[in-house]
């Protein structure tokens, strides 16, 4: 992508994100490809069932949370979208826009994240035409940018009204626990266990894949493939934790491990080694 076009897209995206963030009381923040569509679907299903809201709004978290009478909530990539590929040095240090809000930070192993981002950038967004090795090292998309994102949020822990850190790996290990913790963070503290269980079942990977194969959840749905004939273009590509070991070459894995270890960000402590 031409640098001027990349910059223009980055500026437009930043303005849009700030405009959407302003009326919210909760922001669920994540680097791209960290499991936010899955979590959004789980939240949406639980709120639709628990508050008798239309399923057509299942992925519109802001509308659902307002209709449910709980804290208005948005999802944010905080300037890291793959679409515009902002340089790692241009990630925002200033988190004052989150000062009067609760923030849930959704983390994921940067090694898995960078692989998922590569497939999104090359098969869904068509914004990168190099190899995985090149993507891994690219300052606009690669693993150093992912680590930088977490460093900035670790430094800003005290800025939000309240910060809750959860991980994609925790969501895999105990989805009911993470979903219930998330719903409580949004103010939905009275949903029965059966609602949470139904949401977890609905959000199973194979069901999400079936929904995506069928064309998503209505017009403009985020949950749809770029090319139905290419499994790597699906948002529900693999849905695994720890798959990086099967995809990265020995040299690329050594590079990724070195970046994570040398930066020593506390939010990434579980992913060192």
PDB file of C-alpha atoms in Angstrom:
ATOM      1  CA  UNK A   1       0.000   0.000   0.000  1.00  0.00           C
ATOM      2  CA  UNK A   2       1.304   3.461  -0.893  1.00  0.00           C
ATOM      3  CA  UNK A   3       2.492   5.332   2.264  1.00  0.00           C
ATOM      4  CA  UNK A   4       0.184   8.312   1.624  1.00  0.00           C
ATOM      5  CA  UNK A   5      -2.842   6.047   1.167  1.00  0.00           C
ATOM      6  CA  UNK A   6      -1.865   4.127   4.301  1.00  0.00           C
ATOM      7  CA  UNK A   7      -1.613   7.397   6.249  1.00  0.00           C
ATOM      8  CA  UNK A   8      -4.978   8.666   4.984  1.00  0.00           C
ATOM      9  CA  UNK A   9      -6.710   5.413   5.942  1.00  0.00           C
ATOM     10  CA  UNK A  10      -5.066   5.511   9.351  1.00  0.00           C
ATOM     11  CA  UNK A  11      -6.322   9.056  10.032  1.00  0.00           C
ATOM     12  CA  UNK A  12      -9.877   8.253   8.920  1.00  0.00           C
ATOM     13  CA  UNK A  13      -9.927   5.087  11.024  1.00  0.00           C
ATOM     14  CA  UNK A  14      -8.642   6.940  14.102  1.00  0.00           C
ATOM     15  CA  UNK A  15     -11.383   9.583  13.841  1.00  0.00           C
ATOM     16  CA  UNK A  16     -14.057   6.904  13.400  1.00  0.00           C
ATOM     17  CA  UNK A  17     -12.825   4.899  16.388  1.00  0.00           C
ATOM     18  CA  UNK A  18     -12.767   7.966  18.643  1.00  0.00           C
ATOM     19  CA  UNK A  19     -16.251   8.971  17.536  1.00  0.00           C
ATOM     20  CA  UNK A  20     -17.597   5.476  18.298  1.00  0.00           C
ATOM     21  CA  UNK A  21     -15.746   5.334  21.605  1.00  0.00           C
ATOM     22  CA  UNK A  22     -17.067   8.651  22.972  1.00  0.00           C
ATOM     23  CA  UNK A  23     -20.596   7.534  24.060  1.00  0.00           C
ATOM     24  CA  UNK A  24     -19.430   4.185  25.469  1.00  0.00           C
ATOM     25  CA  UNK A  25     -18.827   3.371  29.122  1.00  0.00           C
ATOM     26  CA  UNK A  26     -16.939   0.145  28.403  1.00  0.00           C
ATOM     27  CA  UNK A  27     -14.345  -0.551  25.710  1.00  0.00           C
ATOM     28  CA  UNK A  28     -13.185  -4.076  24.906  1.00  0.00           C
ATOM     29  CA  UNK A  29      -9.755  -3.457  23.410  1.00  0.00           C
ATOM     30  CA  UNK A  30      -7.657  -5.924  21.467  1.00  0.00           C
ATOM     31  CA  UNK A  31      -5.037  -6.210  18.765  1.00  0.00           C
ATOM     32  CA  UNK A  32      -6.625  -7.631  15.572  1.00  0.00           C
ATOM     33  CA  UNK A  33      -7.130 -11.404  15.439  1.00  0.00           C
ATOM     34  CA  UNK A  34      -7.168 -11.873  19.200  1.00  0.00           C
ATOM     35  CA  UNK A  35     -10.605 -13.479  19.426  1.00  0.00           C
ATOM     36  CA  UNK A  36     -12.842 -10.424  19.531  1.00  0.00           C
ATOM     37  CA  UNK A  37     -15.396 -11.712  16.975  1.00  0.00           C
ATOM     38  CA  UNK A  38     -15.805 -14.852  19.064  1.00  0.00           C
ATOM     39  CA  UNK A  39     -16.194 -12.852  22.285  1.00  0.00           C
ATOM     40  CA  UNK A  40     -18.556 -10.400  20.552  1.00  0.00           C
ATOM     41  CA  UNK A  41     -20.729 -13.308  19.394  1.00  0.00           C
ATOM     42  CA  UNK A  42     -20.807 -14.841  22.892  1.00  0.00           C
ATOM     43  CA  UNK A  43     -21.794 -11.522  24.463  1.00  0.00           C
ATOM     44  CA  UNK A  44     -24.378 -10.890  21.771  1.00  0.00           C
ATOM     45  CA  UNK A  45     -26.003 -14.286  22.112  1.00  0.00           C
ATOM     46  CA  UNK A  46     -26.178 -14.006  25.912  1.00  0.00           C
ATOM     47  CA  UNK A  47     -27.719 -10.531  25.768  1.00  0.00           C
ATOM     48  CA  UNK A  48     -30.200 -11.445  23.030  1.00  0.00           C
ATOM     49  CA  UNK A  49     -31.386 -14.457  25.011  1.00  0.00           C
ATOM     50  CA  UNK A  50     -31.180 -12.907  28.464  1.00  0.00           C
ATOM     51  CA  UNK A  51     -32.890  -9.615  27.621  1.00  0.00           C
ATOM     52  CA  UNK A  52     -35.155 -10.824  24.786  1.00  0.00           C
ATOM     53  CA  UNK A  53     -33.468  -8.659  22.166  1.00  0.00           C
ATOM     54  CA  UNK A  54     -33.562  -9.193  18.369  1.00  0.00           C
ATOM     55  CA  UNK A  55     -30.902 -11.592  17.110  1.00  0.00           C
ATOM     56  CA  UNK A  56     -30.413  -9.341  14.080  1.00  0.00           C
ATOM     57  CA  UNK A  57     -28.353  -7.118  16.426  1.00  0.00           C
ATOM     58  CA  UNK A  58     -26.216  -9.942  17.793  1.00  0.00           C
ATOM     59  CA  UNK A  59     -22.918  -8.372  16.650  1.00  0.00           C
ATOM     60  CA  UNK A  60     -23.930  -4.762  17.410  1.00  0.00           C
ATOM     61  CA  UNK A  61     -22.620  -4.699  20.959  1.00  0.00           C
ATOM     62  CA  UNK A  62     -23.268  -0.997  21.503  1.00  0.00           C
ATOM     63  CA  UNK A  63     -26.936  -1.272  20.485  1.00  0.00           C
ATOM     64  CA  UNK A  64     -27.449  -4.453  22.514  1.00  0.00           C
ATOM     65  CA  UNK A  65     -25.905  -3.131  25.712  1.00  0.00           C
ATOM     66  CA  UNK A  66     -27.943   0.070  25.510  1.00  0.00           C
ATOM     67  CA  UNK A  67     -31.155  -1.860  24.848  1.00  0.00           C
ATOM     68  CA  UNK A  68     -30.379  -4.164  27.776  1.00  0.00           C
ATOM     69  CA  UNK A  69     -29.930  -1.185  30.121  1.00  0.00           C
ATOM     70  CA  UNK A  70     -26.354  -2.095  31.014  1.00  0.00           C
ATOM     71  CA  UNK A  71     -23.123  -0.168  30.356  1.00  0.00           C
ATOM     72  CA  UNK A  72     -22.914   0.897  26.675  1.00  0.00           C
ATOM     73  CA  UNK A  73     -20.021  -1.101  25.233  1.00  0.00           C
ATOM     74  CA  UNK A  74     -17.874  -0.951  22.108  1.00  0.00           C
ATOM     75  CA  UNK A  75     -15.038  -3.016  20.711  1.00  0.00           C
ATOM     76  CA  UNK A  76     -11.843  -1.227  19.680  1.00  0.00           C
ATOM     77  CA  UNK A  77      -8.524  -2.111  18.039  1.00  0.00           C
ATOM     78  CA  UNK A  78      -7.140   1.216  19.311  1.00  0.00           C
ATOM     79  CA  UNK A  79      -5.431   2.163  16.058  1.00  0.00           C
ATOM     80  CA  UNK A  80      -3.994  -1.245  15.148  1.00  0.00           C
ATOM     81  CA  UNK A  81      -6.302  -2.332  12.305  1.00  0.00           C
ATOM     82  CA  UNK A  82      -4.629  -4.378   9.580  1.00  0.00           C
ATOM     83  CA  UNK A  83      -6.520  -2.380   6.959  1.00  0.00           C
ATOM     84  CA  UNK A  84      -4.325   0.708   7.206  1.00  0.00           C
ATOM     85  CA  UNK A  85      -1.195  -0.885   8.691  1.00  0.00           C
ATOM     86  CA  UNK A  86      -0.062   1.921  10.990  1.00  0.00           C
ATOM     87  CA  UNK A  87       3.688   1.858  11.726  1.00  0.00           C
ATOM     88  CA  UNK A  88       4.538   0.582  15.208  1.00  0.00           C
ATOM     89  CA  UNK A  89       6.131   3.937  16.105  1.00  0.00           C
ATOM     90  CA  UNK A  90       2.795   5.650  15.376  1.00  0.00           C
ATOM     91  CA  UNK A  91       0.718   3.647  17.825  1.00  0.00           C
ATOM     92  CA  UNK A  92      -0.957   5.975  20.289  1.00  0.00           C
ATOM     93  CA  UNK A  93       0.642   6.495  23.694  1.00  0.00           C
ATOM     94  CA  UNK A  94      -2.136   8.832  24.810  1.00  0.00           C
ATOM     95  CA  UNK A  95      -5.002   6.789  26.277  1.00  0.00           C
ATOM     96  CA  UNK A  96      -6.982   9.730  27.679  1.00  0.00           C
ATOM     97  CA  UNK A  97      -9.952   8.787  25.491  1.00  0.00           C
ATOM     98  CA  UNK A  98     -10.345   5.748  27.792  1.00  0.00           C
ATOM     99  CA  UNK A  99     -10.003   7.740  31.026  1.00  0.00           C
ATOM    100  CA  UNK A 100     -13.667   7.724  32.069  1.00  0.00           C
ATOM    101  CA  UNK A 101     -14.319   4.174  30.867  1.00  0.00           C
ATOM    102  CA  UNK A 102     -13.917   0.604  31.915  1.00  0.00           C
ATOM    103  CA  UNK A 103     -11.488  -1.230  29.638  1.00  0.00           C
ATOM    104  CA  UNK A 104     -11.346  -4.963  29.107  1.00  0.00           C
ATOM    105  CA  UNK A 105      -8.073  -5.857  27.399  1.00  0.00           C
ATOM    106  CA  UNK A 106      -8.293  -9.071  25.382  1.00  0.00           C
ATOM    107  CA  UNK A 107      -4.801 -10.543  24.983  1.00  0.00           C
ATOM    108  CA  UNK A 108      -3.500 -13.353  22.780  1.00  0.00           C
ATOM    109  CA  UNK A 109      -0.119 -14.996  22.208  1.00  0.00           C
ATOM    110  CA  UNK A 110       1.628 -12.649  19.714  1.00  0.00           C
ATOM    111  CA  UNK A 111       2.950 -15.657  17.782  1.00  0.00           C
ATOM    112  CA  UNK A 112      -0.572 -16.917  17.062  1.00  0.00           C
ATOM    113  CA  UNK A 113      -1.799 -13.359  16.527  1.00  0.00           C
ATOM    114  CA  UNK A 114       0.766 -12.513  13.862  1.00  0.00           C
ATOM    115  CA  UNK A 115      -0.085 -15.641  11.858  1.00  0.00           C
ATOM    116  CA  UNK A 116      -3.815 -14.875  11.937  1.00  0.00           C
ATOM    117  CA  UNK A 117      -3.065 -11.269  10.982  1.00  0.00           C
ATOM    118  CA  UNK A 118      -0.980 -12.493   8.039  1.00  0.00           C
ATOM    119  CA  UNK A 119      -3.871 -14.506   6.631  1.00  0.00           C
ATOM    120  CA  UNK A 120      -6.253 -11.601   7.156  1.00  0.00           C
ATOM    121  CA  UNK A 121      -3.881  -9.148   5.468  1.00  0.00           C
ATOM    122  CA  UNK A 122      -3.176 -11.448   2.499  1.00  0.00           C
ATOM    123  CA  UNK A 123      -6.439 -13.394   2.021  1.00  0.00           C
ATOM    124  CA  UNK A 124      -9.150 -11.046   3.333  1.00  0.00           C
ATOM    125  CA  UNK A 125      -7.859  -7.469   3.139  1.00  0.00           C
ATOM    126  CA  UNK A 126      -5.283  -7.816   0.329  1.00  0.00           C
ATOM    127  CA  UNK A 127      -3.029  -5.195   1.920  1.00  0.00           C
ATOM    128  CA  UNK A 128       0.178  -7.266   2.010  1.00  0.00           C
ATOM    129  CA  UNK A 129       1.744  -9.393  -0.718  1.00  0.00           C
ATOM    130  CA  UNK A 130       4.896 -10.732   0.945  1.00  0.00           C
ATOM    131  CA  UNK A 131       5.717 -13.950   2.778  1.00  0.00           C
ATOM    132  CA  UNK A 132       4.904 -14.832   6.367  1.00  0.00           C
ATOM    133  CA  UNK A 133       8.574 -14.304   7.275  1.00  0.00           C
ATOM    134  CA  UNK A 134       8.444 -10.797   5.805  1.00  0.00           C
ATOM    135  CA  UNK A 135       5.136 -10.045   7.503  1.00  0.00           C
ATOM    136  CA  UNK A 136       6.508 -11.207  10.860  1.00  0.00           C
ATOM    137  CA  UNK A 137       9.304  -8.624  10.613  1.00  0.00           C
ATOM    138  CA  UNK A 138       7.326  -5.794   9.009  1.00  0.00           C
ATOM    139  CA  UNK A 139       7.015  -2.721  11.295  1.00  0.00           C
ATOM    140  CA  UNK A 140       3.511  -1.992   9.968  1.00  0.00           C
ATOM    141  CA  UNK A 141       2.095  -5.451  10.728  1.00  0.00           C
ATOM    142  CA  UNK A 142       4.569  -7.753  12.457  1.00  0.00           C
ATOM    143  CA  UNK A 143       5.285  -9.085  15.907  1.00  0.00           C
ATOM    144  CA  UNK A 144       7.197  -6.049  17.166  1.00  0.00           C
ATOM    145  CA  UNK A 145       4.083  -3.963  16.540  1.00  0.00           C
ATOM    146  CA  UNK A 146       1.982  -6.454  18.509  1.00  0.00           C
ATOM    147  CA  UNK A 147       4.398  -6.344  21.433  1.00  0.00           C
ATOM    148  CA  UNK A 148       4.483  -2.530  21.259  1.00  0.00           C
ATOM    149  CA  UNK A 149       0.674  -2.454  21.532  1.00  0.00           C
ATOM    150  CA  UNK A 150       0.853  -4.409  24.807  1.00  0.00           C
ATOM    151  CA  UNK A 151       3.706  -2.286  26.156  1.00  0.00           C
ATOM    152  CA  UNK A 152       1.666   0.874  25.634  1.00  0.00           C
ATOM    153  CA  UNK A 153      -1.345  -0.603  27.402  1.00  0.00           C
ATOM    154  CA  UNK A 154       0.777  -1.905  30.255  1.00  0.00           C
ATOM    155  CA  UNK A 155       2.147   1.619  30.740  1.00  0.00           C
ATOM    156  CA  UNK A 156      -1.435   2.980  30.709  1.00  0.00           C
ATOM    157  CA  UNK A 157      -2.938   0.535  33.244  1.00  0.00           C
ATOM    158  CA  UNK A 158      -3.947   3.351  35.575  1.00  0.00           C
ATOM    159  CA  UNK A 159      -5.664   5.486  32.915  1.00  0.00           C
ATOM    160  CA  UNK A 160      -9.050   3.719  32.597  1.00  0.00           C
ATOM    161  CA  UNK A 161     -11.591   3.842  35.377  1.00  0.00           C
ATOM    162  CA  UNK A 162     -11.097   0.082  35.675  1.00  0.00           C
ATOM    163  CA  UNK A 163      -8.992  -2.418  33.727  1.00  0.00           C
ATOM    164  CA  UNK A 164      -9.806  -6.102  33.286  1.00  0.00           C
ATOM    165  CA  UNK A 165      -7.286  -8.314  31.459  1.00  0.00           C
ATOM    166  CA  UNK A 166      -8.493 -11.567  29.899  1.00  0.00           C
ATOM    167  CA  UNK A 167      -6.891 -13.775  27.284  1.00  0.00           C
ATOM    168  CA  UNK A 168      -7.858 -15.746  24.216  1.00  0.00           C
ATOM    169  CA  UNK A 169      -6.220 -18.755  25.842  1.00  0.00           C
ATOM    170  CA  UNK A 170      -8.422 -18.352  28.951  1.00  0.00           C
ATOM    171  CA  UNK A 171     -11.450 -18.096  26.668  1.00  0.00           C
ATOM    172  CA  UNK A 172     -10.502 -21.456  25.165  1.00  0.00           C
ATOM    173  CA  UNK A 173      -9.764 -23.084  28.518  1.00  0.00           C
ATOM    174  CA  UNK A 174     -12.896 -21.900  30.343  1.00  0.00           C
ATOM    175  CA  UNK A 175     -15.265 -19.941  28.084  1.00  0.00           C
ATOM    176  CA  UNK A 176     -18.084 -19.861  30.641  1.00  0.00           C
ATOM    177  CA  UNK A 177     -15.857 -18.257  33.280  1.00  0.00           C
ATOM    178  CA  UNK A 178     -14.531 -15.601  30.896  1.00  0.00           C
ATOM    179  CA  UNK A 179     -17.965 -14.843  29.464  1.00  0.00           C
ATOM    180  CA  UNK A 180     -19.567 -14.499  32.881  1.00  0.00           C
ATOM    181  CA  UNK A 181     -16.680 -12.273  34.038  1.00  0.00           C
ATOM    182  CA  UNK A 182     -17.100 -10.158  30.910  1.00  0.00           C
ATOM    183  CA  UNK A 183     -20.866  -9.845  31.278  1.00  0.00           C
ATOM    184  CA  UNK A 184     -20.452  -8.765  34.897  1.00  0.00           C
ATOM    185  CA  UNK A 185     -17.913  -6.155  33.776  1.00  0.00           C
ATOM    186  CA  UNK A 186     -20.594  -4.755  31.454  1.00  0.00           C
ATOM    187  CA  UNK A 187     -23.183  -4.740  34.233  1.00  0.00           C
ATOM    188  CA  UNK A 188     -25.080  -7.920  33.257  1.00  0.00           C
ATOM    189  CA  UNK A 189     -24.873  -9.674  36.615  1.00  0.00           C
ATOM    190  CA  UNK A 190     -28.224 -11.431  36.714  1.00  0.00           C
ATOM    191  CA  UNK A 191     -28.121 -13.803  33.738  1.00  0.00           C
ATOM    192  CA  UNK A 192     -28.804 -17.447  34.656  1.00  0.00           C
ATOM    193  CA  UNK A 193     -26.295 -20.210  33.982  1.00  0.00           C
ATOM    194  CA  UNK A 194     -28.422 -21.661  31.181  1.00  0.00           C
ATOM    195  CA  UNK A 195     -28.097 -18.412  29.201  1.00  0.00           C
ATOM    196  CA  UNK A 196     -24.307 -18.509  29.519  1.00  0.00           C
ATOM    197  CA  UNK A 197     -24.253 -22.198  28.547  1.00  0.00           C
ATOM    198  CA  UNK A 198     -26.447 -21.562  25.501  1.00  0.00           C
ATOM    199  CA  UNK A 199     -24.180 -18.713  24.397  1.00  0.00           C
ATOM    200  CA  UNK A 200     -21.080 -20.906  24.736  1.00  0.00           C
ATOM    201  CA  UNK A 201     -22.712 -23.643  22.672  1.00  0.00           C
ATOM    202  CA  UNK A 202     -23.769 -21.132  20.018  1.00  0.00           C
ATOM    203  CA  UNK A 203     -20.211 -19.764  19.855  1.00  0.00           C
ATOM    204  CA  UNK A 204     -18.561 -23.136  19.278  1.00  0.00           C
ATOM    205  CA  UNK A 205     -16.040 -22.941  16.438  1.00  0.00           C
ATOM    206  CA  UNK A 206     -17.885 -25.414  14.223  1.00  0.00           C
ATOM    207  CA  UNK A 207     -21.128 -23.431  14.581  1.00  0.00           C
ATOM    208  CA  UNK A 208     -19.368 -20.140  13.833  1.00  0.00           C
ATOM    209  CA  UNK A 209     -17.847 -21.755  10.747  1.00  0.00           C
ATOM    210  CA  UNK A 210     -21.290 -22.948   9.631  1.00  0.00           C
ATOM    211  CA  UNK A 211     -22.683 -19.425  10.090  1.00  0.00           C
ATOM    212  CA  UNK A 212     -19.834 -17.976   8.061  1.00  0.00           C
ATOM    213  CA  UNK A 213     -20.181 -20.574   5.317  1.00  0.00           C
ATOM    214  CA  UNK A 214     -23.878 -19.705   5.107  1.00  0.00           C
ATOM    215  CA  UNK A 215     -23.059 -16.055   4.467  1.00  0.00           C
ATOM    216  CA  UNK A 216     -22.772 -14.577   7.934  1.00  0.00           C
ATOM    217  CA  UNK A 217     -25.393 -12.879  10.043  1.00  0.00           C
ATOM    218  CA  UNK A 218     -27.125 -10.568   7.613  1.00  0.00           C
ATOM    219  CA  UNK A 219     -26.114  -7.683   5.387  1.00  0.00           C
ATOM    220  CA  UNK A 220     -22.735  -6.203   6.287  1.00  0.00           C
ATOM    221  CA  UNK A 221     -21.913  -9.012   8.708  1.00  0.00           C
ATOM    222  CA  UNK A 222     -18.318  -9.186   9.886  1.00  0.00           C
ATOM    223  CA  UNK A 223     -18.631 -12.953  10.022  1.00  0.00           C
ATOM    224  CA  UNK A 224     -18.252 -13.874   6.366  1.00  0.00           C
ATOM    225  CA  UNK A 225     -15.357 -15.158   4.216  1.00  0.00           C
ATOM    226  CA  UNK A 226     -13.573 -13.060   1.613  1.00  0.00           C
ATOM    227  CA  UNK A 227     -13.633 -16.112  -0.679  1.00  0.00           C
ATOM    228  CA  UNK A 228     -15.931 -19.018   0.186  1.00  0.00           C
ATOM    229  CA  UNK A 229     -13.631 -21.370  -1.765  1.00  0.00           C
ATOM    230  CA  UNK A 230     -10.560 -20.421   0.293  1.00  0.00           C
ATOM    231  CA  UNK A 231     -10.605 -21.691   3.893  1.00  0.00           C
ATOM    232  CA  UNK A 232      -7.757 -19.305   4.775  1.00  0.00           C
ATOM    233  CA  UNK A 233      -9.961 -16.303   3.948  1.00  0.00           C
ATOM    234  CA  UNK A 234     -12.516 -17.145   6.650  1.00  0.00           C
ATOM    235  CA  UNK A 235     -12.605 -15.176   9.902  1.00  0.00           C
ATOM    236  CA  UNK A 236     -13.109 -18.574  11.563  1.00  0.00           C
ATOM    237  CA  UNK A 237      -9.864 -19.872  10.060  1.00  0.00           C
ATOM    238  CA  UNK A 238      -8.704 -22.347  12.728  1.00  0.00           C
ATOM    239  CA  UNK A 239      -9.780 -21.122  16.160  1.00  0.00           C
ATOM    240  CA  UNK A 240      -6.850 -22.661  17.999  1.00  0.00           C
ATOM    241  CA  UNK A 241      -4.392 -21.626  20.686  1.00  0.00           C
ATOM    242  CA  UNK A 242      -0.720 -22.496  20.253  1.00  0.00           C
ATOM    243  CA  UNK A 243      -0.856 -23.396  16.561  1.00  0.00           C
ATOM    244  CA  UNK A 244       2.109 -21.120  15.779  1.00  0.00           C
ATOM    245  CA  UNK A 245       4.555 -23.992  16.437  1.00  0.00           C
ATOM    246  CA  UNK A 246       3.213 -25.815  13.363  1.00  0.00           C
ATOM    247  CA  UNK A 247       3.331 -22.767  11.084  1.00  0.00           C
ATOM    248  CA  UNK A 248       6.427 -20.710  11.866  1.00  0.00           C
ATOM    249  CA  UNK A 249       9.804 -21.883  10.578  1.00  0.00           C
ATOM    250  CA  UNK A 250      12.551 -22.514  13.104  1.00  0.00           C
ATOM    251  CA  UNK A 251      14.194 -19.185  12.260  1.00  0.00           C
ATOM    252  CA  UNK A 252      10.906 -17.276  12.420  1.00  0.00           C
ATOM    253  CA  UNK A 253       9.947 -18.854  15.737  1.00  0.00           C
ATOM    254  CA  UNK A 254      13.364 -17.977  17.185  1.00  0.00           C
ATOM    255  CA  UNK A 255      12.890 -14.375  16.026  1.00  0.00           C
ATOM    256  CA  UNK A 256       9.405 -14.157  17.507  1.00  0.00           C
ATOM    257  CA  UNK A 257      10.524 -15.637  20.825  1.00  0.00           C
ATOM    258  CA  UNK A 258      13.437 -13.219  20.982  1.00  0.00           C
ATOM    259  CA  UNK A 259      11.191 -10.186  20.434  1.00  0.00           C
ATOM    260  CA  UNK A 260       8.756 -11.282  23.164  1.00  0.00           C
ATOM    261  CA  UNK A 261      11.553 -12.095  25.615  1.00  0.00           C
ATOM    262  CA  UNK A 262      13.667  -8.989  25.026  1.00  0.00           C
ATOM    263  CA  UNK A 263      10.746  -6.605  25.486  1.00  0.00           C
ATOM    264  CA  UNK A 264       9.700  -8.348  28.717  1.00  0.00           C
ATOM    265  CA  UNK A 265       6.225  -6.797  28.829  1.00  0.00           C
ATOM    266  CA  UNK A 266       4.347  -8.051  31.936  1.00  0.00           C
ATOM    267  CA  UNK A 267       1.174  -8.566  29.897  1.00  0.00           C
ATOM    268  CA  UNK A 268       3.088 -11.100  27.786  1.00  0.00           C
ATOM    269  CA  UNK A 269       4.795 -13.001  30.603  1.00  0.00           C
ATOM    270  CA  UNK A 270       2.785 -16.167  29.875  1.00  0.00           C
ATOM    271  CA  UNK A 271       4.051 -16.263  26.292  1.00  0.00           C
ATOM    272  CA  UNK A 272       7.806 -16.160  26.865  1.00  0.00           C
ATOM    273  CA  UNK A 273       9.920 -19.191  26.055  1.00  0.00           C
TER     274      UNK A 273
END
